[in-house]
Amino acid sequence: GEDVEQSLFLSVREGDSSVINCTYTDSSSTYLYWYKQEPGAGLQLLTYIFSNMDMKQDQRLTVLLNKKDKHLSLRIADTQTGDSAIYFCAEIHNDYKLSFGAGTTVTVRA
Amino acid sequence: EAGVAQSPRYKIIEKRQSVAFWCNPISGHATLYWYQQILGQGPKLLIQFQNNGVVDDSQLPKDRFSAERLKGVDSTLKIQPAKLEDSAVYLCASSFSIEETQYFGPGTRLLVL
């Protein structure tokens, strides 16, 4: 199976909060990342969290990490139409290689 | 600071033809990566360079894919001959060092007919 798993789709109403979930397998990962990919574009680093942290907040973004369950989530507050994109969770291994999930497509509806 | 640059942005070729992609990393970044992203999947690492040396090319299909970074800055990725299953987005990324965060370019979208 894949190292990193995410749900494939999320539909959210404009102004509501979005929560994207991810599970990973490498318990020795030191960092976990969230990247955003807009249509026709490359991957944009959104945020990352150190494995010794439980939570990180950056403006509208909140990352929660449950190391025991190897579960990572990204919450986007006050979701806007510009947040429509594919969101990738990624873990970094001891050899500093990144493993990505398949991506969660977030659709924001008016 | 300028980001990772890639060209061309789009390429359409017929199977068995050759194609080359170019990447210019962020200035000062020693580590350069090429990823393949098939539709509906996350990026998969093809090859990693540290300066002008190959660190990892274990996932590169060497019978048809080649990559070089001769002067430790720009890099080219070549496919010869292309197959239908090579249709994908080819992403270049760079980082200051192996341990640092990777930054991605806009990608080259390849369609093989």
Coordinates of C-alpha atoms in Angstrom, one line a residue:
Chain A
G1 CA 0.0 0.0 0.0
E2 CA 0.9 3.7 -0.2
D3 CA 3.0 5.2 2.5
V4 CA 0.7 8.2 2.8
E5 CA -3.0 8.1 2.4
Q6 CA -5.6 10.8 2.0
S7 CA -9.2 11.0 1.1
L8 CA -9.6 12.0 -2.5
F9 CA -12.3 14.6 -2.5
L10 CA -13.7 17.3 -0.2
S11 CA -16.5 19.8 -1.0
V12 CA -17.0 22.8 1.3
R13 CA -19.1 25.8 1.3
E14 CA -17.4 29.2 1.1
G15 CA -16.8 30.6 4.5
D16 CA -16.9 27.3 6.3
S17 CA -13.8 25.4 7.6
S18 CA -12.2 22.7 5.6
V19 CA -10.4 19.7 7.2
I20 CA -8.2 17.5 5.2
N21 CA -6.9 14.3 6.8
C22 CA -3.8 12.2 6.1
T23 CA -2.3 9.1 7.6
Y24 CA 1.4 8.2 7.2
T25 CA 3.5 5.2 8.0
D26 CA 7.0 6.3 8.8
S27 CA 7.2 6.8 12.6
S28 CA 10.7 8.3 12.3
S29 CA 9.5 11.2 10.0
T30 CA 11.0 14.4 11.4
Y31 CA 8.8 16.7 9.3
L32 CA 5.4 16.4 7.7
Y33 CA 4.4 18.8 4.9
W34 CA 1.3 20.1 3.2
Y35 CA 1.6 21.3 -0.4
K36 CA -1.1 22.9 -2.5
Q37 CA -1.4 22.4 -6.3
E38 CA -3.7 24.8 -8.2
P39 CA -4.9 23.8 -11.7
G40 CA -2.0 23.8 -14.2
A41 CA 0.6 24.7 -11.6
G42 CA 3.3 23.1 -9.6
L43 CA 3.3 22.3 -5.9
Q44 CA 3.4 25.2 -3.5
L45 CA 4.6 24.6 0.0
L46 CA 1.8 25.6 2.4
T47 CA 3.1 24.7 5.8
Y48 CA 5.0 22.0 7.6
I49 CA 5.2 20.7 11.2
F50 CA 8.0 19.2 13.2
S51 CA 7.3 15.8 14.5
N52 CA 7.8 17.0 18.1
M53 CA 4.9 19.4 17.8
D54 CA 1.2 18.7 18.2
M55 CA -0.1 21.8 16.5
K56 CA 1.0 24.6 14.3
Q57 CA -1.1 27.7 13.4
D58 CA -0.3 30.0 10.5
Q59 CA -3.0 32.6 9.7
R60 CA -6.0 30.6 8.4
L61 CA -4.1 27.3 8.5
T62 CA -4.0 24.9 11.5
V63 CA -2.0 21.7 11.3
L64 CA -2.7 19.0 13.9
L65 CA -0.3 16.0 14.4
N66 CA -1.2 12.8 16.3
K67 CA 2.1 11.0 16.3
K68 CA 0.7 8.0 18.1
D69 CA -1.9 7.3 15.4
K70 CA 0.4 8.7 12.6
H71 CA -2.4 11.1 11.6
L72 CA -2.0 14.6 10.2
S73 CA -4.7 17.1 9.4
L74 CA -4.9 20.5 7.8
R75 CA -7.7 22.9 8.8
I76 CA -8.4 25.9 6.6
A77 CA -10.6 28.5 8.3
D78 CA -13.0 30.7 6.4
T79 CA -12.5 28.7 3.2
Q80 CA -12.4 30.9 0.0
T81 CA -12.8 30.1 -3.7
G82 CA -9.1 30.6 -4.1
D83 CA -8.6 27.6 -1.8
S84 CA -9.9 25.3 -4.4
A85 CA -7.0 23.1 -5.3
I86 CA -5.4 19.7 -4.7
Y87 CA -3.7 19.4 -1.3
F88 CA -0.9 16.9 -0.8
C89 CA 0.3 15.5 2.4
A90 CA 4.0 14.4 2.5
E91 CA 6.3 12.7 4.9
I92 CA 10.1 12.8 5.0
H93 CA 12.1 9.7 5.6
N94 CA 15.5 9.3 7.3
D95 CA 17.2 9.6 3.9
Y96 CA 15.3 12.9 3.4
K97 CA 13.2 11.5 0.6
L98 CA 9.6 12.7 0.4
S99 CA 6.6 10.4 0.0
F100 CA 3.4 12.0 -1.1
G101 CA -0.2 11.0 -0.8
A102 CA -2.4 11.0 -3.9
G103 CA -3.9 14.4 -3.0
T104 CA -7.2 15.6 -1.8
T105 CA -9.2 17.7 -4.3
V106 CA -10.9 20.5 -2.4
T107 CA -13.9 22.2 -4.2
V108 CA -15.3 25.4 -2.7
R109 CA -18.9 26.1 -3.6
A110 CA -20.6 29.4 -3.2
Chain B
E1 CA 13.9 35.5 -4.9
A2 CA 13.1 33.7 -8.2
G3 CA 11.6 30.3 -8.0
V4 CA 12.4 27.1 -9.8
A5 CA 12.0 27.6 -13.5
Q6 CA 11.0 24.8 -16.0
S7 CA 10.5 24.7 -19.7
P8 CA 8.6 23.9 -21.8
R9 CA 5.4 24.1 -19.9
Y10 CA 3.6 21.8 -22.3
K11 CA 4.7 19.2 -24.8
I12 CA 2.8 16.9 -27.1
I13 CA 4.7 14.1 -28.9
E14 CA 4.0 10.8 -30.6
K15 CA 5.1 7.6 -29.0
R16 CA 8.7 6.6 -29.9
Q17 CA 9.7 10.2 -30.3
S18 CA 12.3 11.9 -28.0
V19 CA 11.7 14.8 -25.6
A20 CA 13.8 16.9 -23.2
F21 CA 12.8 19.0 -20.3
W22 CA 14.9 21.8 -18.7
C23 CA 15.0 23.0 -15.1
N24 CA 16.8 25.9 -13.5
P25 CA 16.7 25.6 -9.6
I26 CA 16.6 28.4 -7.1
S27 CA 20.0 30.1 -7.0
G28 CA 22.3 28.5 -4.4
H29 CA 20.3 25.3 -4.1
A30 CA 22.7 22.3 -4.3
T31 CA 20.0 19.6 -4.4
L32 CA 17.8 19.1 -7.4
Y33 CA 15.0 16.6 -7.9
W34 CA 13.0 15.4 -10.8
Y35 CA 9.5 13.9 -10.1
Q36 CA 6.9 12.3 -12.3
Q37 CA 3.3 13.0 -11.4
I38 CA 0.7 10.8 -13.2
L39 CA -2.8 12.2 -13.3
G40 CA -4.6 11.5 -10.0
Q41 CA -1.4 10.6 -8.1
G42 CA 1.2 12.3 -6.0
P43 CA 4.6 13.1 -7.3
K44 CA 7.1 10.1 -7.5
L45 CA 10.8 10.8 -7.3
L46 CA 12.7 9.9 -10.5
I47 CA 16.2 11.2 -9.7
Q48 CA 18.0 13.3 -7.2
F49 CA 21.2 15.3 -7.7
Q50 CA 23.6 16.8 -5.2
N51 CA 25.5 19.5 -7.1
N52 CA 26.5 17.6 -10.3
G53 CA 26.4 14.1 -8.8
V54 CA 23.6 11.6 -8.7
V55 CA 22.4 10.8 -5.2
D56 CA 19.5 8.5 -6.1
D57 CA 18.3 7.3 -9.5
S58 CA 16.8 4.0 -8.3
Q59 CA 13.3 4.9 -9.6
L60 CA 14.5 6.2 -13.0
P61 CA 13.6 3.8 -16.0
K62 CA 17.1 3.9 -17.3
D63 CA 16.3 2.1 -20.5
R64 CA 14.5 5.3 -21.7
F65 CA 15.1 8.1 -19.2
S66 CA 18.3 10.0 -18.7
A67 CA 19.1 13.1 -16.7
E68 CA 22.1 15.3 -16.2
R69 CA 23.3 18.3 -14.2
L70 CA 26.7 18.9 -15.7
K71 CA 27.6 22.2 -14.0
G72 CA 25.7 21.6 -10.9
V73 CA 23.1 24.2 -11.7
D74 CA 20.6 23.6 -14.6
S75 CA 19.4 20.1 -15.3
T76 CA 17.8 18.3 -18.3
L77 CA 15.6 15.2 -18.2
K78 CA 15.3 13.3 -21.5
I79 CA 12.9 10.5 -22.6
Q80 CA 14.0 8.4 -25.6
P81 CA 11.8 6.8 -26.9
A82 CA 8.6 7.9 -25.2
K83 CA 5.8 5.6 -24.4
L84 CA 2.1 6.3 -23.9
E85 CA 2.5 5.7 -20.1
D86 CA 5.0 8.5 -19.9
S87 CA 2.2 11.0 -20.2
A88 CA 2.4 12.9 -16.9
V89 CA 3.6 16.2 -15.3
Y90 CA 7.3 16.3 -14.8
L91 CA 8.2 18.4 -11.8
C92 CA 11.5 19.8 -10.9
A93 CA 12.3 20.8 -7.3
S94 CA 15.3 22.1 -5.5
S95 CA 16.5 22.6 -1.9
F96 CA 19.5 24.3 -0.3
S97 CA 20.7 21.0 0.9
I98 CA 19.3 17.4 1.2
E99 CA 17.9 18.2 4.6
E100 CA 16.1 21.4 3.7
T101 CA 12.6 22.0 2.4
Q102 CA 12.0 21.3 -1.3
Y103 CA 10.6 24.0 -3.6
F104 CA 8.8 23.0 -6.8
G105 CA 8.7 24.5 -10.2
P106 CA 5.5 24.8 -12.3
G107 CA 6.1 21.5 -14.1
T108 CA 6.1 20.3 -17.7
R109 CA 2.9 18.6 -18.9
L110 CA 3.8 15.9 -21.4
L111 CA 1.2 14.1 -23.5
V112 CA 2.3 11.1 -25.5
L113 CA 0.0 10.2 -28.4

